[in-house]
Structures are given as structure tokens and as C-alpha cells.
Amino acid sequence: MIIKPKVRGFICTNAHPLGCAAHVQNQIAYMKAQGPLAAAGKNVLVIGCSTGYGLASRIAAAFAGGAATLGVCFEKPPSERKTGSAGYYNSAAFQDAARAAGLYSETINGDAFSDACKAQAIDMIKADMGKIDLVVYSLASPRRTDPKSGETFNSTLKPVGQSYTAKNLNTDTLKISELTLEPANEEEIANTVKVMGGEDWELWMQALADADVLADGCKTVAYTYLGKQITWPIYGRATIGKAKEDLDRAAAAIEQALAEKSVQANVSVLKAVVTQASSAIPIMPLYISLMFKVMKQEGSHEDCIEQAYRLFSECIYSDQPRLDDGNRFRVDDKELKDETQAKIEALWPQVTEQNLNELTDFKGYNENFLRLFGFGIDGVDYEADVSPLVEADFK
Ligand code: NAD
């Protein structure tokens, strides 16, 4: 079939197998060009490994760190008539490249929140890997089924305390309008914490420790975004921010519970990037389009892969990691520079539908969005008839 992007609102419902593979290859090439990370862990588990920050982290672990990786993701396989999800094709391409480079690579395609998935990962680690020395927790999900109660919780993207009205860009129609979001109630806040907070990260770490598959001094990171004034009402100080605050609690709890193993748990603060998760958050596409414009002008633009490399080299495996007073690794340093934020804040009120392409880098945003699904990648023939079917021996 000839595969062209099918964009509906803030999602793209299909993906290009060759484009996704090329996108992964480009990220691997970037990582290889950085040179090896001598101190890096050799057995790495990446939970949420197939797209965005998790995929970039897996590429960093394998192609800068030389690690064996076990990845966990939740992706849709292709059929004769429908393409698979981007994360499916990405993981297949990663696995081929890692194995071709002589690196162990296995991927579990299942629900990371479930006990069964954790047990399966532990069995595979015991059989193939020995002990894990880095666990990357990079899940982004709108819902979670509690493994004990069987109850399913949904997260919400709402402000906390008061309603919030702001300029919002509809990335499909390119209309800019005022969007008012009513504040979340207590139950919605609690449910969002249940889905995107630290509980599942703790359950993973405890299960791995109980099964004795964590190396002494094992490191673990979970990802968050903090942002500044423009995004606080919808992110940092909103329902998702409440969930992310819970990661700080979980990091301390993990270190305490697994002190015997000297486990080091750090929340890692990453910059805003275009991913399937972030494009669903109101305000973020316009903020990111402005941020791209400013940071590209400053020469400080970064995507997931650059962030992952800096996280590994400047924080996780550095003798002098950039930590804040909450024991969090900071890789959002360039985005949150006062002068960078001041430029974004000055442009924010000026943006209109008419000057969108002049004041912001919406073009760059949109190209980045399409690349997530394998579209617009140099060297890929999008007129060619390709099969959506790609073999992948995921577990
Ligand atoms: P993403 O949507 O690209 O990736 C999410 C990953 O989670 C995918 O690999 C997906 O398969 C996996 N996943 C979702 N539900 C699952 C389930 N039930 N079982 C197994 N796997 C599942 O998202 P992302 O933006 O890369 O986000 C990853 C983390 O980084 C999140 O914690 C997010 O908050 C954080 N973060 C994102 C940004 C940003 O701007 N995108 C900035 C800072 C931090």
C-alpha cells in the first residue's frame, strides 16, 4: 500500500514502516557519533521503550553505553490492511539494529502496569541478562488498570484550584482560540496520580528487587517535565504536575526500601519535545512551536535523542551530575534559561493565526510531529508501494 499520514486532531492514526525505521537509524547514528559512554550500565531495562524519550534512552543505553536492553512497550502490530503503530515499527527497527551490532535486545509488547508483564520481564532477565544496573521508567499512558484491584483509572489534563483560559492552537485546523479548562475535582486529581504518579515505578523496582535481579548500586530514573509560567497552569501545577510530584515521593521511597542494594533513584527533568504524549496536552503545541523558534535561533534546539545523550553523559553516568535541591537530574537547563523563557513569554501574546508561521516555528513542530510516525524522513520514498507487515519477535 501507499502510506500517507492520516492525521485526526492531535494524533496520526497510521505510521510508515520504512520511515519509522529510518527515524530510528538517524537517532542511532546521532548516538554513535557522540562516542561511547565508558561508565554506562551494561544491562538496562527500559519501561516505555518504543517512542519519544524511552526509545531515545534505549538507543543511548545500547549505542552509547553498549548495553544489553530489555524494553517494554504497548504497541499495535500491523495487519495486511492496516499499519502498525509507530512504536511497533520503531522497536522492530531498534531490535534489528541492536542485534546486528551484537547487542542483546528483547522487547515485551504488553501492559507494563500488570503483574504478568513484570513477572515476564523478571523471567527474561533471569534467563538472559543476569542483573539489571539501570531501569528507565518512561511510561506515558492515559489509563492504568490497578493490578491488585482490577480497577481502571483514567488521567485527566486539567488545571488545579481554578479554571484556566489561554490561547490554544488546533494543530489540525490551524485555528487559534481561547480555551477554558475547568479545574479538576479531587477524584480526577487522585486518578491522574494513580496513572502517571510513582506507584507503578515503585512496584517495578520492588518486584525486581524481590526477584533479586537488581545489581548493587542499580540506578533508576523516571521522567518529568516542570516548565515555567506559560505551561504551569496546564502542566506543572495541573493534574499531570500533581502526578509528577508523586514521582519525587516515589524516588525517595525506592531509595529507602532498597537501601540494602544501594539503589539510586532520580526523577529526571527533561525539556518539552514533540511526542505522542505531549501533542495531546492543550497549550503545549503552541508553546513548543514558540520554544522551537527561540531555541533554534539560540542554537540550543534539542530533540529526544540529544536530551537522552545529555541525561546519560551529564547526569546518570557523571561524577558531577546536575542535580537540583529535590535530588532531580536537570536536563531542561537550556529550555528554562531566564532569557529563553523571557523571549517565549514576549512572543506568546503576539501570536495570531495570521503570523503563526512568522512568529513561531509551527512548521518545525509539524514536521517533528509527522516524523514521530515515520513521515517526512529524508531518503524514504513515500510514493512506493510498501507492505505494512514487518516481522518482529516481540514477547
Ligand atoms: P510517548 O508517548 O512517546 O511514549 C510513551 C511510551 O509508553 C511508549 O513506549 C508506549 O508504548 C509506552 N506505554 C504506554 N502505555 C503503556 C503500557 N500500559 N504498558 C507498556 N508500555 C506503555 O511519551 P513521552 O513523551 O516520551 O513520555 C515519556 C515520559 O517522559 C513521560 O513520563 C513524560 O511525562 C516524560 N516527559 C515528556 C516530555 C515531553 O515533552 N514529551 C517532557 C518531559 C518529560
XYZ file of C-alpha atoms and ligand atoms in Angstrom:
439
model
C 0.000 0.000 0.000
C 0.998 3.635 -0.426
C 1.098 5.055 3.081
C 0.328 8.740 3.652
C -0.266 10.307 7.067
C -3.806 10.131 8.422
C -3.939 12.904 10.993
C -7.041 13.210 13.173
C -6.860 16.058 15.650
C -3.662 15.681 17.645
C -2.978 12.088 16.612
C -1.822 10.344 13.493
C -3.638 7.043 13.145
C -1.115 5.296 10.919
C 2.646 5.031 10.555
C 5.166 4.344 7.803
C 7.288 1.225 8.444
C 10.289 2.353 6.395
C 10.020 5.920 7.680
C 9.960 4.769 11.300
C 12.959 2.516 10.660
C 14.858 5.409 9.082
C 13.942 7.681 12.003
C 15.379 5.109 14.419
C 18.511 4.747 12.253
C 19.017 8.525 12.315
C 18.821 8.535 16.117
C 21.241 5.607 16.327
C 23.671 7.452 14.014
C 23.483 10.522 16.256
C 24.191 8.423 19.333
C 27.124 6.577 17.743
C 28.629 9.912 16.689
C 28.765 11.014 20.338
C 31.259 8.272 21.156
C 30.998 5.616 23.833
C 29.989 6.257 27.444
C 32.649 4.401 29.384
C 30.871 4.218 32.739
C 27.475 3.201 31.373
C 25.440 0.266 32.652
C 25.572 -2.967 30.688
C 22.117 -4.405 31.433
C 19.320 -1.921 31.006
C 15.548 -2.250 31.365
C 13.504 0.447 29.599
C 9.825 0.612 30.526
C 8.078 2.618 27.777
C 10.806 1.873 25.217
C 9.141 2.348 21.837
C 8.702 6.083 21.192
C 9.773 9.503 22.468
C 12.061 9.648 25.471
C 12.005 5.913 26.212
C 13.160 4.993 22.699
C 15.890 7.646 22.806
C 17.016 6.323 26.200
C 17.158 2.786 24.878
C 19.255 3.982 21.941
C 21.568 5.821 24.374
C 21.918 2.735 26.570
C 22.685 0.466 23.626
C 24.572 2.633 21.164
C 26.481 4.928 23.531
C 26.599 2.559 26.504
C 26.978 -0.780 24.694
C 24.219 -2.244 26.881
C 22.012 -5.264 26.534
C 18.458 -3.914 26.675
C 15.080 -5.308 27.576
C 12.287 -2.969 26.505
C 8.623 -2.903 27.488
C 6.008 -1.142 25.372
C 2.353 -1.287 24.428
C 2.055 -1.134 20.653
C -0.260 -2.206 17.869
C 1.069 -4.767 15.366
C 0.253 -4.290 11.675
C -2.182 -6.354 9.615
C -2.453 -6.807 5.835
C -4.791 -3.813 5.651
C -3.653 -1.542 8.494
C -0.297 -0.249 9.516
C 1.073 -0.972 12.954
C 1.732 1.836 15.428
C 4.933 3.842 15.138
C 6.262 2.299 18.347
C 5.840 -1.176 16.862
C 7.946 -0.302 13.812
C 10.455 1.652 15.930
C 11.000 -1.273 18.274
C 11.390 -3.716 15.389
C 13.989 -1.420 13.803
C 15.810 -0.896 17.094
C 15.909 -4.628 17.738
C 17.327 -5.376 14.268
C 19.997 -2.694 14.632
C 20.982 -3.683 18.172
C 21.266 -7.351 17.279
C 23.236 -6.509 14.134
C 25.635 -4.623 16.411
C 25.968 -7.721 18.588
C 23.861 -6.352 21.433
C 21.205 -8.363 23.255
C 17.774 -6.862 22.601
C 14.366 -8.217 23.564
C 11.059 -6.414 23.708
C 7.894 -7.233 25.619
C 4.763 -5.854 23.964
C 2.324 -5.841 26.866
C 0.760 -3.836 29.662
C 3.601 -2.630 31.890
C 1.133 -1.891 34.686
C 0.207 -5.560 35.021
C 1.793 -8.119 37.358
C 2.070 -10.557 34.456
C 4.283 -8.177 32.474
C 6.574 -7.635 35.451
C 6.837 -11.406 36.003
C 7.611 -11.956 32.317
C 10.356 -9.309 32.388
C 11.877 -10.885 35.504
C 11.891 -14.336 33.893
C 13.641 -12.958 30.821
C 16.193 -11.035 32.891
C 16.974 -14.172 34.919
C 17.271 -16.333 31.828
C 19.233 -13.954 29.598
C 20.698 -10.966 31.375
C 21.652 -11.616 34.984
C 21.325 -8.397 36.953
C 19.992 -5.040 35.825
C 22.071 -1.936 36.511
C 19.762 0.746 35.067
C 15.965 0.911 34.987
C 14.473 3.688 32.856
C 10.820 4.384 33.606
C 9.345 6.318 30.658
C 5.682 5.414 30.501
C 3.095 7.888 29.260
C -0.413 6.491 29.339
C -3.919 7.890 29.623
C -5.090 4.969 31.779
C -3.911 2.304 34.168
C -5.537 -0.836 35.498
C -4.508 -1.435 39.092
C -3.041 -4.951 39.203
C -4.417 -5.660 42.676
C -7.976 -4.299 42.491
C -8.511 -4.662 38.729
C -9.967 -1.158 38.699
C -9.099 1.054 35.711
C -8.187 4.695 36.329
C -8.148 7.468 33.708
C -5.911 10.500 33.878
C -7.144 13.999 33.062
C -5.352 17.087 31.793
C -6.947 19.870 33.814
C -5.854 22.791 35.969
C -5.968 22.518 39.729
C -7.730 25.006 42.011
C -9.164 27.369 39.407
C -10.218 27.399 35.791
C -7.638 28.409 33.235
C -8.161 30.273 29.985
C -5.400 30.510 27.434
C -4.589 30.704 23.793
C -4.661 27.310 22.139
C -3.596 26.196 18.682
C -5.608 23.479 16.981
C -2.790 21.760 15.086
C -5.235 20.228 12.601
C -7.234 23.327 11.566
C -4.505 25.884 12.479
C -7.148 27.901 14.304
C -6.081 29.748 17.431
C -8.788 30.273 20.006
C -9.232 30.905 23.700
C -9.581 27.630 25.533
C -11.040 27.473 29.018
C -10.389 24.432 31.134
C -12.364 23.910 34.311
C -10.420 22.789 37.367
C -10.196 19.108 38.201
C -12.059 17.741 41.192
C -10.319 15.729 43.909
C -11.178 12.402 42.293
C -9.748 13.463 38.927
C -6.534 14.596 40.614
C -6.249 11.319 42.556
C -6.923 9.267 39.410
C -4.244 11.126 37.453
C -1.750 10.467 40.262
C -2.763 6.807 40.149
C -1.996 6.621 36.404
C 1.034 8.899 35.987
C 2.396 9.061 39.556
C 5.122 6.931 41.078
C 3.203 3.887 42.316
C 3.905 1.674 39.316
C 7.583 2.729 39.260
C 7.803 1.569 42.892
C 6.030 -1.698 42.071
C 8.509 -2.406 39.271
C 11.535 -1.685 41.457
C 10.195 -3.739 44.365
C 9.351 -6.688 42.087
C 12.820 -6.591 40.516
C 14.449 -6.401 43.965
C 12.306 -9.234 45.367
C 13.347 -11.412 42.423
C 16.993 -10.492 43.112
C 17.644 -9.207 39.603
C 18.943 -5.743 40.579
C 22.711 -5.200 40.699
C 24.137 -3.484 43.772
C 24.111 0.255 43.153
C 21.490 -0.108 40.422
C 20.280 3.252 39.117
C 16.745 4.121 38.130
C 15.253 7.221 36.525
C 11.666 8.356 35.870
C 10.916 11.301 33.625
C 9.129 14.527 34.321
C 8.563 17.996 32.908
C 8.459 21.091 35.109
C 8.332 24.056 32.702
C 7.744 27.678 33.709
C 4.969 30.326 33.836
C 3.304 29.670 30.476
C 2.890 25.933 30.987
C 2.466 25.801 34.773
C -1.340 26.213 34.752
C -1.749 23.239 32.389
C 1.260 21.137 33.331
C 3.479 21.842 36.345
C 0.690 22.982 38.628
C -2.107 20.991 36.995
C -3.300 17.380 37.393
C -0.304 15.985 35.489
C 2.033 18.084 37.666
C 0.417 16.579 40.779
C 1.104 13.131 39.392
C 4.688 14.100 38.619
C 5.154 15.440 42.177
C 4.335 11.930 43.294
C 7.444 10.726 41.422
C 9.565 12.699 43.908
C 7.891 10.830 46.756
C 8.395 7.525 44.928
C 12.104 8.199 44.249
C 12.763 8.709 47.967
C 10.617 5.681 48.857
C 12.501 3.466 46.370
C 15.887 4.516 47.766
C 14.681 3.847 51.285
C 13.051 0.496 50.559
C 16.007 -0.745 48.507
C 18.783 0.799 50.622
C 20.386 -2.608 51.130
C 21.056 -2.727 47.392
C 22.149 0.947 47.367
C 19.633 1.659 44.627
C 19.860 5.237 43.352
C 16.523 6.652 42.162
C 16.315 10.040 40.475
C 13.455 11.821 38.840
C 14.893 13.350 35.666
C 13.559 16.647 34.390
C 13.596 16.745 30.592
C 12.708 19.516 28.181
C 9.453 19.822 26.241
C 9.618 17.916 22.952
C 7.071 16.782 20.385
C 5.883 13.285 21.235
C 2.572 11.470 21.027
C 2.106 12.251 24.729
C 2.905 15.977 24.607
C 0.884 16.708 21.459
C -2.250 15.688 23.373
C -1.755 18.369 26.039
C -3.607 21.650 25.373
C -1.347 24.738 25.071
C 1.765 22.580 24.552
C 1.816 22.582 20.713
C 1.783 26.394 20.622
C 4.305 26.644 23.452
C 6.603 24.128 21.733
C 6.272 25.922 18.371
C 7.412 29.152 20.041
C 10.122 27.391 22.006
C 11.456 25.809 18.787
C 11.649 29.236 17.158
C 13.568 30.748 20.078
C 15.848 27.798 20.797
C 16.701 27.230 17.123
C 17.681 30.908 16.896
C 19.800 30.487 20.025
C 21.398 27.331 18.634
C 20.194 25.311 21.630
C 17.440 23.253 19.964
C 17.279 19.627 21.129
C 15.028 16.652 20.474
C 14.650 13.415 22.470
C 17.919 11.920 21.289
C 20.073 14.912 22.256
C 18.320 15.052 25.629
C 18.835 11.337 26.213
C 22.541 11.617 25.483
C 22.945 14.570 27.849
C 20.925 12.788 30.533
C 23.199 9.748 30.314
C 26.511 11.598 29.950
C 25.936 14.650 32.157
C 23.725 13.123 34.844
C 23.240 9.360 35.152
C 26.867 8.468 34.426
C 28.582 11.652 35.524
C 30.672 12.106 38.679
C 29.152 15.558 38.995
C 25.553 15.198 37.878
C 23.425 18.323 37.515
C 21.063 17.810 40.464
C 18.553 20.273 41.875
C 17.616 20.591 45.525
C 14.941 17.920 45.043
C 17.620 15.342 44.036
C 16.364 15.523 40.432
C 18.619 15.353 37.378
C 18.127 18.512 35.299
C 18.360 18.341 31.515
C 15.818 21.116 30.959
C 18.524 23.685 31.734
C 18.592 25.234 28.250
C 14.811 25.497 27.861
C 14.341 27.075 31.276
C 17.088 29.703 30.964
C 15.568 33.050 32.017
C 16.439 34.760 28.740
C 14.966 31.920 26.675
C 11.739 31.927 28.686
C 11.569 35.736 28.505
C 11.700 35.606 24.700
C 8.930 32.969 24.585
C 6.798 34.947 27.046
C 7.209 38.120 24.987
C 6.104 36.362 21.791
C 3.212 34.436 23.374
C 0.608 37.279 23.425
C 1.540 38.405 19.914
C 0.820 35.116 18.104
C -2.214 35.073 15.796
C -3.412 32.742 13.041
C -2.021 35.267 10.534
C 1.521 35.454 11.924
C 1.760 31.851 13.186
C 4.449 30.855 10.687
C 6.391 34.043 11.180
C 6.484 34.278 14.986
C 6.579 30.567 15.739
C 8.226 27.509 14.251
C 4.943 25.683 13.732
C 6.418 24.298 10.503
C 9.199 22.679 12.538
C 6.678 21.455 15.093
C 4.543 19.851 12.410
C 7.492 18.230 10.656
C 8.652 16.870 14.003
C 5.136 15.535 14.704
C 4.972 13.732 11.358
C 8.452 12.257 11.866
C 7.106 10.527 15.008
C 5.039 8.392 12.633
C 7.778 7.948 10.056
C 6.664 10.654 7.613
C 8.877 13.313 6.045
C 12.143 11.465 6.611
C 14.867 12.125 4.033
C 15.640 9.211 1.768
C 12.277 7.438 2.160
C 10.185 7.005 -0.991
C 6.651 7.803 0.146
C 5.216 7.034 -3.307
C 6.453 3.447 -3.170
C 4.077 0.566 -2.570
C 5.160 -0.947 0.754
C 3.822 -3.750 2.874
C 2.696 -2.695 6.345
C 3.773 -6.091 7.625
C 7.088 -6.101 9.479
C 8.351 -9.160 11.320
C 9.156 -8.607 14.963
C 9.727 -11.310 17.562
C 8.346 -9.343 20.489
C 7.432 -11.341 23.565
P 5.472 8.664 24.372
O 4.005 8.701 24.184
O 6.339 8.940 23.192
O 5.934 7.241 24.963
C 5.190 6.507 25.871
C 5.732 5.090 25.983
O 4.958 4.403 26.974
C 5.641 4.254 24.698
O 6.782 3.433 24.594
C 4.403 3.385 24.949
O 4.404 2.152 24.241
C 4.560 3.146 26.438
N 3.324 2.734 27.102
C 2.180 3.438 27.284
N 1.295 2.699 27.983
C 1.891 1.515 28.260
C 1.501 0.347 28.959
N 0.312 0.232 29.540
N 2.388 -0.690 29.009
C 3.602 -0.608 28.417
N 4.032 0.482 27.766
C 3.191 1.536 27.691
O 5.764 9.663 25.580
P 6.996 10.582 26.015
O 6.622 11.993 25.772
O 8.289 10.045 25.508
O 6.899 10.393 27.590
C 7.728 9.532 28.336
C 7.965 10.149 29.692
O 8.691 11.386 29.523
C 6.658 10.521 30.427
O 6.828 10.276 31.798
C 6.542 12.007 30.169
O 5.789 12.671 31.148
C 8.011 12.407 30.231
N 8.336 13.737 29.630
C 7.840 14.069 28.413
C 8.141 15.342 27.905
C 7.608 15.777 26.569
O 7.662 16.972 26.260
N 7.134 14.858 25.744
C 8.951 16.237 28.626
C 9.482 15.822 29.840
C 9.154 14.555 30.346
